[in-house]
């Protein structure tokens, strides 16, 4: 993680959503979003499941609980590694709030159709998992014990993302008809290069 809170991978720059950027997207669409993030927005925006309802929900959560910044939505950009304004916004990812009392946090992801099947969702998911396991609470204690994600069993590409991100099948998900994948802290550490 960089000093300004961004996550960087080999090909991506992942930026936590802020109320100001979310409002720019909600009120001014693609143009406002691109200007707020200083990026080019990929054709086909938004990614699946990222709509006005999701944006509004995230604004409410960040407004009610500003201390949870970084535990909700993040914007995923292909990094040019060159100049500001050259990155391309290709999707979103994020957590579904702070870790629960058992130390479990859930992640989600979505990439615009033209950029799918290139490993970006897996790369972004791994960055979120790494951040979650590295996070320490106000006492300096690492509280995240596992990271999980859920999908429908027929969404083979989504299952592939979870597997490539280091997760293993766990069983039924929390919603009817869904499946859950998870990676524990121990499994993550033992698989580190």
JSON list of N, CA and C in Angstrom, two decimals, residues 104-184:
[
{"chain": "A", "resi": 104, "resn": "UNK", "atom": "N", "xyz": [-13.61, -12.28, 9.98]},
{"chain": "A", "resi": 104, "resn": "UNK", "atom": "CA", "xyz": [-13.90, -12.61, 8.59]},
{"chain": "A", "resi": 104, "resn": "UNK", "atom": "C", "xyz": [-14.29, -11.34, 7.84]},
{"chain": "A", "resi": 105, "resn": "UNK", "atom": "N", "xyz": [-13.75, -11.19, 6.65]},
{"chain": "A", "resi": 105, "resn": "UNK", "atom": "CA", "xyz": [-14.12, -10.08, 5.78]},
{"chain": "A", "resi": 105, "resn": "UNK", "atom": "C", "xyz": [-14.48, -10.66, 4.42]},
{"chain": "A", "resi": 106, "resn": "UNK", "atom": "N", "xyz": [-15.48, -10.06, 3.78]},
{"chain": "A", "resi": 106, "resn": "UNK", "atom": "CA", "xyz": [-15.91, -10.52, 2.46]},
{"chain": "A", "resi": 106, "resn": "UNK", "atom": "C", "xyz": [-15.50, -9.51, 1.40]},
{"chain": "A", "resi": 107, "resn": "UNK", "atom": "N", "xyz": [-15.07, -10.03, 0.24]},
{"chain": "A", "resi": 107, "resn": "UNK", "atom": "CA", "xyz": [-14.70, -9.16, -0.87]},
{"chain": "A", "resi": 107, "resn": "UNK", "atom": "C", "xyz": [-15.62, -9.41, -2.07]},
{"chain": "A", "resi": 108, "resn": "UNK", "atom": "N", "xyz": [-15.61, -8.45, -2.98]},
{"chain": "A", "resi": 108, "resn": "UNK", "atom": "CA", "xyz": [-16.32, -8.57, -4.25]},
{"chain": "A", "resi": 108, "resn": "UNK", "atom": "C", "xyz": [-15.53, -7.83, -5.32]},
{"chain": "A", "resi": 109, "resn": "UNK", "atom": "N", "xyz": [-15.90, -8.03, -6.58]},
{"chain": "A", "resi": 109, "resn": "UNK", "atom": "CA", "xyz": [-15.14, -7.45, -7.69]},
{"chain": "A", "resi": 109, "resn": "UNK", "atom": "C", "xyz": [-16.01, -7.41, -8.93]},
{"chain": "A", "resi": 110, "resn": "UNK", "atom": "N", "xyz": [-15.69, -6.51, -9.84]},
{"chain": "A", "resi": 110, "resn": "UNK", "atom": "CA", "xyz": [-16.35, -6.42, -11.13]},
{"chain": "A", "resi": 110, "resn": "UNK", "atom": "C", "xyz": [-15.47, -5.66, -12.10]},
{"chain": "A", "resi": 111, "resn": "UNK", "atom": "N", "xyz": [-15.30, -6.22, -13.28]},
{"chain": "A", "resi": 111, "resn": "UNK", "atom": "CA", "xyz": [-14.45, -5.62, -14.32]},
{"chain": "A", "resi": 111, "resn": "UNK", "atom": "C", "xyz": [-15.32, -5.43, -15.56]},
{"chain": "A", "resi": 112, "resn": "UNK", "atom": "N", "xyz": [-15.12, -4.32, -16.28]},
{"chain": "A", "resi": 112, "resn": "UNK", "atom": "CA", "xyz": [-15.90, -4.09, -17.50]},
{"chain": "A", "resi": 112, "resn": "UNK", "atom": "C", "xyz": [-15.64, -5.24, -18.48]},
{"chain": "A", "resi": 113, "resn": "UNK", "atom": "N", "xyz": [-16.64, -5.53, -19.28]},
{"chain": "A", "resi": 113, "resn": "UNK", "atom": "CA", "xyz": [-16.61, -6.72, -20.12]},
{"chain": "A", "resi": 113, "resn": "UNK", "atom": "C", "xyz": [-15.37, -6.80, -21.03]},
{"chain": "A", "resi": 114, "resn": "UNK", "atom": "N", "xyz": [-14.99, -5.69, -21.63]},
{"chain": "A", "resi": 114, "resn": "UNK", "atom": "CA", "xyz": [-13.85, -5.70, -22.57]},
{"chain": "A", "resi": 114, "resn": "UNK", "atom": "C", "xyz": [-12.52, -6.05, -21.90]},
{"chain": "A", "resi": 115, "resn": "UNK", "atom": "N", "xyz": [-12.45, -5.94, -20.58]},
{"chain": "A", "resi": 115, "resn": "UNK", "atom": "CA", "xyz": [-11.19, -6.19, -19.86]},
{"chain": "A", "resi": 115, "resn": "UNK", "atom": "C", "xyz": [-11.23, -7.50, -19.06]},
{"chain": "A", "resi": 116, "resn": "UNK", "atom": "N", "xyz": [-12.29, -8.28, -19.22]},
{"chain": "A", "resi": 116, "resn": "UNK", "atom": "CA", "xyz": [-12.39, -9.55, -18.49]},
{"chain": "A", "resi": 116, "resn": "UNK", "atom": "C", "xyz": [-11.49, -10.60, -19.12]},
{"chain": "A", "resi": 117, "resn": "UNK", "atom": "N", "xyz": [-11.22, -11.63, -18.35]},
{"chain": "A", "resi": 117, "resn": "UNK", "atom": "CA", "xyz": [-10.41, -12.79, -18.76]},
{"chain": "A", "resi": 117, "resn": "UNK", "atom": "C", "xyz": [-8.95, -12.40, -19.03]},
{"chain": "A", "resi": 118, "resn": "UNK", "atom": "N", "xyz": [-8.51, -11.36, -18.35]},
{"chain": "A", "resi": 118, "resn": "UNK", "atom": "CA", "xyz": [-7.12, -10.92, -18.46]},
{"chain": "A", "resi": 118, "resn": "UNK", "atom": "C", "xyz": [-6.41, -10.98, -17.10]},
{"chain": "A", "resi": 119, "resn": "UNK", "atom": "N", "xyz": [-7.11, -11.50, -16.09]},
{"chain": "A", "resi": 119, "resn": "UNK", "atom": "CA", "xyz": [-6.52, -11.65, -14.77]},
{"chain": "A", "resi": 119, "resn": "UNK", "atom": "C", "xyz": [-6.62, -10.43, -13.86]},
{"chain": "A", "resi": 120, "resn": "UNK", "atom": "N", "xyz": [-7.31, -9.37, -14.31]},
{"chain": "A", "resi": 120, "resn": "UNK", "atom": "CA", "xyz": [-7.38, -8.16, -13.50]},
{"chain": "A", "resi": 120, "resn": "UNK", "atom": "C", "xyz": [-8.18, -8.36, -12.22]},
{"chain": "A", "resi": 121, "resn": "UNK", "atom": "N", "xyz": [-9.30, -9.08, -12.28]},
{"chain": "A", "resi": 121, "resn": "UNK", "atom": "CA", "xyz": [-10.11, -9.30, -11.07]},
{"chain": "A", "resi": 121, "resn": "UNK", "atom": "C", "xyz": [-9.34, -10.11, -10.04]},
{"chain": "A", "resi": 122, "resn": "UNK", "atom": "N", "xyz": [-8.60, -11.12, -10.49]},
{"chain": "A", "resi": 122, "resn": "UNK", "atom": "CA", "xyz": [-7.79, -11.93, -9.57]},
{"chain": "A", "resi": 122, "resn": "UNK", "atom": "C", "xyz": [-6.68, -11.08, -8.95]},
{"chain": "A", "resi": 123, "resn": "UNK", "atom": "N", "xyz": [-6.05, -10.26, -9.78]},
{"chain": "A", "resi": 123, "resn": "UNK", "atom": "CA", "xyz": [-4.96, -9.40, -9.30]},
{"chain": "A", "resi": 123, "resn": "UNK", "atom": "C", "xyz": [-5.48, -8.40, -8.26]},
{"chain": "A", "resi": 124, "resn": "UNK", "atom": "N", "xyz": [-6.63, -7.80, -8.53]},
{"chain": "A", "resi": 124, "resn": "UNK", "atom": "CA", "xyz": [-7.23, -6.85, -7.58]},
{"chain": "A", "resi": 124, "resn": "UNK", "atom": "C", "xyz": [-7.65, -7.58, -6.31]},
{"chain": "A", "resi": 125, "resn": "UNK", "atom": "N", "xyz": [-8.22, -8.77, -6.45]},
{"chain": "A", "resi": 125, "resn": "UNK", "atom": "CA", "xyz": [-8.64, -9.54, -5.27]},
{"chain": "A", "resi": 125, "resn": "UNK", "atom": "C", "xyz": [-7.46, -9.91, -4.40]},
{"chain": "A", "resi": 126, "resn": "UNK", "atom": "N", "xyz": [-6.37, -10.32, -5.00]},
{"chain": "A", "resi": 126, "resn": "UNK", "atom": "CA", "xyz": [-5.16, -10.64, -4.21]},
{"chain": "A", "resi": 126, "resn": "UNK", "atom": "C", "xyz": [-4.66, -9.41, -3.45]},
{"chain": "A", "resi": 127, "resn": "UNK", "atom": "N", "xyz": [-4.74, -8.25, -4.08]},
{"chain": "A", "resi": 127, "resn": "UNK", "atom": "CA", "xyz": [-4.32, -7.01, -3.39]},
{"chain": "A", "resi": 127, "resn": "UNK", "atom": "C", "xyz": [-5.21, -6.73, -2.19]},
{"chain": "A", "resi": 128, "resn": "UNK", "atom": "N", "xyz": [-6.52, -6.93, -2.35]},
{"chain": "A", "resi": 128, "resn": "UNK", "atom": "CA", "xyz": [-7.45, -6.74, -1.22]},
{"chain": "A", "resi": 128, "resn": "UNK", "atom": "C", "xyz": [-7.17, -7.73, -0.10]},
{"chain": "A", "resi": 129, "resn": "UNK", "atom": "N", "xyz": [-6.91, -8.98, -0.47]},
{"chain": "A", "resi": 129, "resn": "UNK", "atom": "CA", "xyz": [-6.63, -10.01, 0.53]},
{"chain": "A", "resi": 129, "resn": "UNK", "atom": "C", "xyz": [-5.35, -9.67, 1.29]},
{"chain": "A", "resi": 130, "resn": "UNK", "atom": "N", "xyz": [-4.33, -9.29, 0.56]},
{"chain": "A", "resi": 130, "resn": "UNK", "atom": "CA", "xyz": [-3.05, -8.91, 1.19]},
{"chain": "A", "resi": 130, "resn": "UNK", "atom": "C", "xyz": [-3.27, -7.76, 2.16]},
{"chain": "A", "resi": 131, "resn": "UNK", "atom": "N", "xyz": [-4.02, -6.75, 1.74]},
{"chain": "A", "resi": 131, "resn": "UNK", "atom": "CA", "xyz": [-4.29, -5.59, 2.60]},
{"chain": "A", "resi": 131, "resn": "UNK", "atom": "C", "xyz": [-5.05, -6.03, 3.85]},
{"chain": "A", "resi": 132, "resn": "UNK", "atom": "N", "xyz": [-6.06, -6.89, 3.68]},
{"chain": "A", "resi": 132, "resn": "UNK", "atom": "CA", "xyz": [-6.86, -7.34, 4.83]},
{"chain": "A", "resi": 132, "resn": "UNK", "atom": "C", "xyz": [-5.99, -8.06, 5.86]},
{"chain": "A", "resi": 133, "resn": "UNK", "atom": "N", "xyz": [-5.13, -8.96, 5.40]},
{"chain": "A", "resi": 133, "resn": "UNK", "atom": "CA", "xyz": [-4.31, -9.71, 6.34]},
{"chain": "A", "resi": 133, "resn": "UNK", "atom": "C", "xyz": [-3.22, -8.83, 6.98]},
{"chain": "A", "resi": 134, "resn": "UNK", "atom": "N", "xyz": [-2.82, -7.77, 6.32]},
{"chain": "A", "resi": 134, "resn": "UNK", "atom": "CA", "xyz": [-1.80, -6.86, 6.87]},
{"chain": "A", "resi": 134, "resn": "UNK", "atom": "C", "xyz": [-2.40, -5.83, 7.83]},
{"chain": "A", "resi": 135, "resn": "UNK", "atom": "N", "xyz": [-3.71, -5.63, 7.77]},
{"chain": "A", "resi": 135, "resn": "UNK", "atom": "CA", "xyz": [-4.37, -4.59, 8.57]},
{"chain": "A", "resi": 135, "resn": "UNK", "atom": "C", "xyz": [-4.30, -4.91, 10.05]},
{"chain": "A", "resi": 136, "resn": "UNK", "atom": "N", "xyz": [-4.03, -3.87, 10.85]},
{"chain": "A", "resi": 136, "resn": "UNK", "atom": "CA", "xyz": [-4.01, -4.01, 12.30]},
{"chain": "A", "resi": 136, "resn": "UNK", "atom": "C", "xyz": [-4.99, -3.01, 12.90]},
{"chain": "A", "resi": 137, "resn": "UNK", "atom": "N", "xyz": [-5.66, -3.42, 13.96]},
{"chain": "A", "resi": 137, "resn": "UNK", "atom": "CA", "xyz": [-6.61, -2.54, 14.61]},
{"chain": "A", "resi": 137, "resn": "UNK", "atom": "C", "xyz": [-5.88, -1.48, 15.43]},
{"chain": "A", "resi": 138, "resn": "UNK", "atom": "N", "xyz": [-6.63, -0.68, 16.19]},
{"chain": "A", "resi": 138, "resn": "UNK", "atom": "CA", "xyz": [-6.04, 0.43, 16.95]},
{"chain": "A", "resi": 138, "resn": "UNK", "atom": "C", "xyz": [-5.06, -0.05, 18.02]},
{"chain": "A", "resi": 139, "resn": "UNK", "atom": "N", "xyz": [-5.14, -1.33, 18.40]},
{"chain": "A", "resi": 139, "resn": "UNK", "atom": "CA", "xyz": [-4.21, -1.89, 19.40]},
{"chain": "A", "resi": 139, "resn": "UNK", "atom": "C", "xyz": [-2.98, -2.51, 18.73]},
{"chain": "A", "resi": 140, "resn": "UNK", "atom": "N", "xyz": [-2.94, -2.48, 17.39]},
{"chain": "A", "resi": 140, "resn": "UNK", "atom": "CA", "xyz": [-1.81, -3.06, 16.67]},
{"chain": "A", "resi": 140, "resn": "UNK", "atom": "C", "xyz": [-1.95, -4.56, 16.47]},
{"chain": "A", "resi": 141, "resn": "UNK", "atom": "N", "xyz": [-3.18, -5.07, 16.58]},
{"chain": "A", "resi": 141, "resn": "UNK", "atom": "CA", "xyz": [-3.44, -6.50, 16.47]},
{"chain": "A", "resi": 141, "resn": "UNK", "atom": "C", "xyz": [-3.99, -6.82, 15.08]},
{"chain": "A", "resi": 142, "resn": "UNK", "atom": "N", "xyz": [-3.44, -7.85, 14.44]},
{"chain": "A", "resi": 142, "resn": "UNK", "atom": "CA", "xyz": [-3.97, -8.33, 13.15]},
{"chain": "A", "resi": 142, "resn": "UNK", "atom": "C", "xyz": [-5.23, -9.13, 13.44]},
{"chain": "A", "resi": 143, "resn": "UNK", "atom": "N", "xyz": [-6.38, -8.61, 13.03]},
{"chain": "A", "resi": 143, "resn": "UNK", "atom": "CA", "xyz": [-7.64, -9.25, 13.40]},
{"chain": "A", "resi": 143, "resn": "UNK", "atom": "C", "xyz": [-8.28, -10.08, 12.28]},
{"chain": "A", "resi": 144, "resn": "UNK", "atom": "N", "xyz": [-7.88, -9.88, 11.05]},
{"chain": "A", "resi": 144, "resn": "UNK", "atom": "CA", "xyz": [-8.50, -10.62, 9.95]},
{"chain": "A", "resi": 144, "resn": "UNK", "atom": "C", "xyz": [-7.96, -12.05, 9.95]},
{"chain": "A", "resi": 145, "resn": "UNK", "atom": "N", "xyz": [-8.87, -13.00, 10.15]},
{"chain": "A", "resi": 145, "resn": "UNK", "atom": "CA", "xyz": [-8.51, -14.42, 10.19]},
{"chain": "A", "resi": 145, "resn": "UNK", "atom": "C", "xyz": [-8.74, -15.10, 8.84]},
{"chain": "A", "resi": 146, "resn": "UNK", "atom": "N", "xyz": [-9.75, -14.59, 8.09]},
{"chain": "A", "resi": 146, "resn": "UNK", "atom": "CA", "xyz": [-10.01, -15.17, 6.77]},
{"chain": "A", "resi": 146, "resn": "UNK", "atom": "C", "xyz": [-10.74, -14.16, 5.89]},
{"chain": "A", "resi": 147, "resn": "UNK", "atom": "N", "xyz": [-10.57, -14.36, 4.58]},
{"chain": "A", "resi": 147, "resn": "UNK", "atom": "CA", "xyz": [-11.23, -13.53, 3.57]},
{"chain": "A", "resi": 147, "resn": "UNK", "atom": "C", "xyz": [-12.06, -14.46, 2.71]},
{"chain": "A", "resi": 148, "resn": "UNK", "atom": "N", "xyz": [-13.30, -14.05, 2.43]},
{"chain": "A", "resi": 148, "resn": "UNK", "atom": "CA", "xyz": [-14.17, -14.91, 1.65]},
{"chain": "A", "resi": 148, "resn": "UNK", "atom": "C", "xyz": [-14.89, -14.11, 0.56]},
{"chain": "A", "resi": 149, "resn": "UNK", "atom": "N", "xyz": [-15.45, -14.86, -0.38]},
{"chain": "A", "resi": 149, "resn": "UNK", "atom": "CA", "xyz": [-16.26, -14.27, -1.45]},
{"chain": "A", "resi": 149, "resn": "UNK", "atom": "C", "xyz": [-17.33, -15.29, -1.82]},
{"chain": "A", "resi": 150, "resn": "UNK", "atom": "N", "xyz": [-18.44, -14.79, -2.35]},
{"chain": "A", "resi": 150, "resn": "UNK", "atom": "CA", "xyz": [-19.53, -15.67, -2.75]},
{"chain": "A", "resi": 150, "resn": "UNK", "atom": "C", "xyz": [-19.94, -15.37, -4.19]},
{"chain": "A", "resi": 151, "resn": "UNK", "atom": "N", "xyz": [-20.47, -16.40, -4.85]},
{"chain": "A", "resi": 151, "resn": "UNK", "atom": "CA", "xyz": [-20.96, -16.25, -6.21]},
{"chain": "A", "resi": 151, "resn": "UNK", "atom": "C", "xyz": [-21.98, -17.34, -6.49]},
{"chain": "A", "resi": 152, "resn": "UNK", "atom": "N", "xyz": [-22.53, -17.32, -7.67]},
{"chain": "A", "resi": 152, "resn": "UNK", "atom": "CA", "xyz": [-23.42, -18.39, -8.11]},
{"chain": "A", "resi": 152, "resn": "UNK", "atom": "C", "xyz": [-22.58, -19.51, -8.70]},
{"chain": "A", "resi": 153, "resn": "UNK", "atom": "N", "xyz": [-22.97, -20.76, -8.49]},
{"chain": "A", "resi": 153, "resn": "UNK", "atom": "CA", "xyz": [-22.13, -21.88, -8.97]},
{"chain": "A", "resi": 153, "resn": "UNK", "atom": "C", "xyz": [-21.97, -21.93, -10.48]},
{"chain": "A", "resi": 154, "resn": "UNK", "atom": "N", "xyz": [-22.89, -21.33, -11.23]},
{"chain": "A", "resi": 154, "resn": "UNK", "atom": "CA", "xyz": [-22.76, -21.35, -12.69]},
{"chain": "A", "resi": 154, "resn": "UNK", "atom": "C", "xyz": [-21.85, -20.25, -13.23]},
{"chain": "A", "resi": 155, "resn": "UNK", "atom": "N", "xyz": [-21.40, -19.35, -12.37]},
{"chain": "A", "resi": 155, "resn": "UNK", "atom": "CA", "xyz": [-20.50, -18.27, -12.81]},
{"chain": "A", "resi": 155, "resn": "UNK", "atom": "C", "xyz": [-19.05, -18.76, -12.72]},
{"chain": "A", "resi": 156, "resn": "UNK", "atom": "N", "xyz": [-18.68, -19.56, -13.69]},
{"chain": "A", "resi": 156, "resn": "UNK", "atom": "CA", "xyz": [-17.38, -20.23, -13.72]},
{"chain": "A", "resi": 156, "resn": "UNK", "atom": "C", "xyz": [-16.23, -19.21, -13.70]},
{"chain": "A", "resi": 157, "resn": "UNK", "atom": "N", "xyz": [-16.38, -18.11, -14.41]},
{"chain": "A", "resi": 157, "resn": "UNK", "atom": "CA", "xyz": [-15.31, -17.10, -14.44]},
{"chain": "A", "resi": 157, "resn": "UNK", "atom": "C", "xyz": [-15.10, -16.51, -13.04]},
{"chain": "A", "resi": 158, "resn": "UNK", "atom": "N", "xyz": [-16.17, -16.25, -12.31]},
{"chain": "A", "resi": 158, "resn": "UNK", "atom": "CA", "xyz": [-16.05, -15.71, -10.96]},
{"chain": "A", "resi": 158, "resn": "UNK", "atom": "C", "xyz": [-15.39, -16.72, -10.03]},
{"chain": "A", "resi": 159, "resn": "UNK", "atom": "N", "xyz": [-15.75, -17.97, -10.17]},
{"chain": "A", "resi": 159, "resn": "UNK", "atom": "CA", "xyz": [-15.11, -19.02, -9.38]},
{"chain": "A", "resi": 159, "resn": "UNK", "atom": "C", "xyz": [-13.61, -19.08, -9.71]},
{"chain": "A", "resi": 160, "resn": "UNK", "atom": "N", "xyz": [-13.29, -18.92, -10.99]},
{"chain": "A", "resi": 160, "resn": "UNK", "atom": "CA", "xyz": [-11.88, -18.89, -11.40]},
{"chain": "A", "resi": 160, "resn": "UNK", "atom": "C", "xyz": [-11.12, -17.76, -10.74]},
{"chain": "A", "resi": 161, "resn": "UNK", "atom": "N", "xyz": [-11.76, -16.59, -10.62]},
{"chain": "A", "resi": 161, "resn": "UNK", "atom": "CA", "xyz": [-11.14, -15.45, -9.95]},
{"chain": "A", "resi": 161, "resn": "UNK", "atom": "C", "xyz": [-10.81, -15.82, -8.51]},
{"chain": "A", "resi": 162, "resn": "UNK", "atom": "N", "xyz": [-11.78, -16.41, -7.82]},
{"chain": "A", "resi": 162, "resn": "UNK", "atom": "CA", "xyz": [-11.57, -16.76, -6.42]},
{"chain": "A", "resi": 162, "resn": "UNK", "atom": "C", "xyz": [-10.43, -17.77, -6.26]},
{"chain": "A", "resi": 163, "resn": "UNK", "atom": "N", "xyz": [-10.42, -18.76, -7.12]},
{"chain": "A", "resi": 163, "resn": "UNK", "atom": "CA", "xyz": [-9.35, -19.78, -7.05]},
{"chain": "A", "resi": 163, "resn": "UNK", "atom": "C", "xyz": [-7.98, -19.15, -7.32]},
{"chain": "A", "resi": 164, "resn": "UNK", "atom": "N", "xyz": [-7.90, -18.30, -8.35]},
{"chain": "A", "resi": 164, "resn": "UNK", "atom": "CA", "xyz": [-6.63, -17.65, -8.67]},
{"chain": "A", "resi": 164, "resn": "UNK", "atom": "C", "xyz": [-6.18, -16.70, -7.57]},
{"chain": "A", "resi": 165, "resn": "UNK", "atom": "N", "xyz": [-7.15, -16.20, -6.81]},
{"chain": "A", "resi": 165, "resn": "UNK", "atom": "CA", "xyz": [-6.82, -15.31, -5.70]},
{"chain": "A", "resi": 165, "resn": "UNK", "atom": "C", "xyz": [-6.41, -16.09, -4.45]},
{"chain": "A", "resi": 166, "resn": "UNK", "atom": "N", "xyz": [-6.41, -17.41, -4.55]},
{"chain": "A", "resi": 166, "resn": "UNK", "atom": "CA", "xyz": [-5.95, -18.22, -3.42]},
{"chain": "A", "resi": 166, "resn": "UNK", "atom": "C", "xyz": [-7.04, -18.80, -2.55]},
{"chain": "A", "resi": 167, "resn": "UNK", "atom": "N", "xyz": [-8.29, -18.63, -2.95]},
{"chain": "A", "resi": 167, "resn": "UNK", "atom": "CA", "xyz": [-9.40, -19.13, -2.15]},
{"chain": "A", "resi": 167, "resn": "UNK", "atom": "C", "xyz": [-9.74, -20.57, -2.51]},
{"chain": "A", "resi": 168, "resn": "UNK", "atom": "N", "xyz": [-10.32, -21.27, -1.55]},
{"chain": "A", "resi": 168, "resn": "UNK", "atom": "CA", "xyz": [-10.76, -22.64, -1.74]},
{"chain": "A", "resi": 168, "resn": "UNK", "atom": "C", "xyz": [-12.26, -22.74, -1.47]},
{"chain": "A", "resi": 169, "resn": "UNK", "atom": "N", "xyz": [-12.90, -23.67, -2.15]},
{"chain": "A", "resi": 169, "resn": "UNK", "atom": "CA", "xyz": [-14.33, -23.90, -1.97]},
{"chain": "A", "resi": 169, "resn": "UNK", "atom": "C", "xyz": [-14.62, -24.25, -0.52]},
{"chain": "A", "resi": 170, "resn": "UNK", "atom": "N", "xyz": [-15.66, -23.61, 0.05]},
{"chain": "A", "resi": 170, "resn": "UNK", "atom": "CA", "xyz": [-16.04, -23.88, 1.42]},
{"chain": "A", "resi": 170, "resn": "UNK", "atom": "C", "xyz": [-17.42, -24.53, 1.53]},
{"chain": "A", "resi": 171, "resn": "UNK", "atom": "N", "xyz": [-18.33, -24.17, 0.63]},
{"chain": "A", "resi": 171, "resn": "UNK", "atom": "CA", "xyz": [-19.68, -24.72, 0.70]},
{"chain": "A", "resi": 171, "resn": "UNK", "atom": "C", "xyz": [-20.71, -23.71, 0.27]},
{"chain": "A", "resi": 172, "resn": "UNK", "atom": "N", "xyz": [-21.91, -23.86, 0.80]},
{"chain": "A", "resi": 172, "resn": "UNK", "atom": "CA", "xyz": [-23.00, -22.96, 0.46]},
{"chain": "A", "resi": 172, "resn": "UNK", "atom": "C", "xyz": [-22.72, -21.55, 0.97]},
{"chain": "A", "resi": 173, "resn": "UNK", "atom": "N", "xyz": [-23.21, -20.57, 0.19]},
{"chain": "A", "resi": 173, "resn": "UNK", "atom": "CA", "xyz": [-23.06, -19.18, 0.57]},
{"chain": "A", "resi": 173, "resn": "UNK", "atom": "C", "xyz": [-24.19, -18.73, 1.47]},
{"chain": "A", "resi": 174, "resn": "UNK", "atom": "N", "xyz": [-24.21, -17.46, 1.79]},
{"chain": "A", "resi": 174, "resn": "UNK", "atom": "CA", "xyz": [-25.22, -16.91, 2.70]},
{"chain": "A", "resi": 174, "resn": "UNK", "atom": "C", "xyz": [-26.57, -16.69, 2.02]},
{"chain": "A", "resi": 175, "resn": "UNK", "atom": "N", "xyz": [-26.58, -16.54, 0.71]},
{"chain": "A", "resi": 175, "resn": "UNK", "atom": "CA", "xyz": [-27.82, -16.38, -0.05]},
{"chain": "A", "resi": 175, "resn": "UNK", "atom": "C", "xyz": [-28.18, -17.71, -0.69]},
{"chain": "A", "resi": 176, "resn": "UNK", "atom": "N", "xyz": [-29.47, -17.98, -0.85]},
{"chain": "A", "resi": 176, "resn": "UNK", "atom": "CA", "xyz": [-29.87, -19.24, -1.48]},
{"chain": "A", "resi": 176, "resn": "UNK", "atom": "C", "xyz": [-29.25, -19.40, -2.87]},
{"chain": "A", "resi": 177, "resn": "UNK", "atom": "N", "xyz": [-28.69, -20.58, -3.12]},
{"chain": "A", "resi": 177, "resn": "UNK", "atom": "CA", "xyz": [-28.13, -20.88, -4.43]},
{"chain": "A", "resi": 177, "resn": "UNK", "atom": "C", "xyz": [-26.72, -20.40, -4.67]},
{"chain": "A", "resi": 178, "resn": "UNK", "atom": "N", "xyz": [-26.10, -19.76, -3.68]},
{"chain": "A", "resi": 178, "resn": "UNK", "atom": "CA", "xyz": [-24.74, -19.27, -3.85]},
{"chain": "A", "resi": 178, "resn": "UNK", "atom": "C", "xyz": [-23.73, -20.24, -3.24]},
{"chain": "A", "resi": 179, "resn": "UNK", "atom": "N", "xyz": [-22.47, -20.07, -3.63]},
{"chain": "A", "resi": 179, "resn": "UNK", "atom": "CA", "xyz": [-21.38, -20.85, -3.06]},
{"chain": "A", "resi": 179, "resn": "UNK", "atom": "C", "xyz": [-20.35, -19.88, -2.48]},
{"chain": "A", "resi": 180, "resn": "UNK", "atom": "N", "xyz": [-19.59, -20.38, -1.52]},
{"chain": "A", "resi": 180, "resn": "UNK", "atom": "CA", "xyz": [-18.60, -19.56, -0.82]},
{"chain": "A", "resi": 180, "resn": "UNK", "atom": "C", "xyz": [-17.21, -20.15, -1.00]},
{"chain": "A", "resi": 181, "resn": "UNK", "atom": "N", "xyz": [-16.27, -19.24, -1.22]},
{"chain": "A", "resi": 181, "resn": "UNK", "atom": "CA", "xyz": [-14.85, -19.58, -1.27]},
{"chain": "A", "resi": 181, "resn": "UNK", "atom": "C", "xyz": [-14.15, -18.76, -0.19]},
{"chain": "A", "resi": 182, "resn": "UNK", "atom": "N", "xyz": [-13.06, -19.29, 0.37]},
{"chain": "A", "resi": 182, "resn": "UNK", "atom": "CA", "xyz": [-12.39, -18.62, 1.48]},
{"chain": "A", "resi": 182, "resn": "UNK", "atom": "C", "xyz": [-10.89, -18.92, 1.47]},
{"chain": "A", "resi": 183, "resn": "UNK", "atom": "N", "xyz": [-10.12, -17.98, 2.00]},
{"chain": "A", "resi": 183, "resn": "UNK", "atom": "CA", "xyz": [-8.71, -18.22, 2.28]},
{"chain": "A", "resi": 183, "resn": "UNK", "atom": "C", "xyz": [-8.45, -17.77, 3.71]},
{"chain": "A", "resi": 184, "resn": "UNK", "atom": "N", "xyz": [-7.79, -18.60, 4.47]},
{"chain": "A", "resi": 184, "resn": "UNK", "atom": "CA", "xyz": [-7.44, -18.25, 5.85]},
{"chain": "A", "resi": 184, "resn": "UNK", "atom": "C", "xyz": [-6.09, -17.56, 5.87]}
]
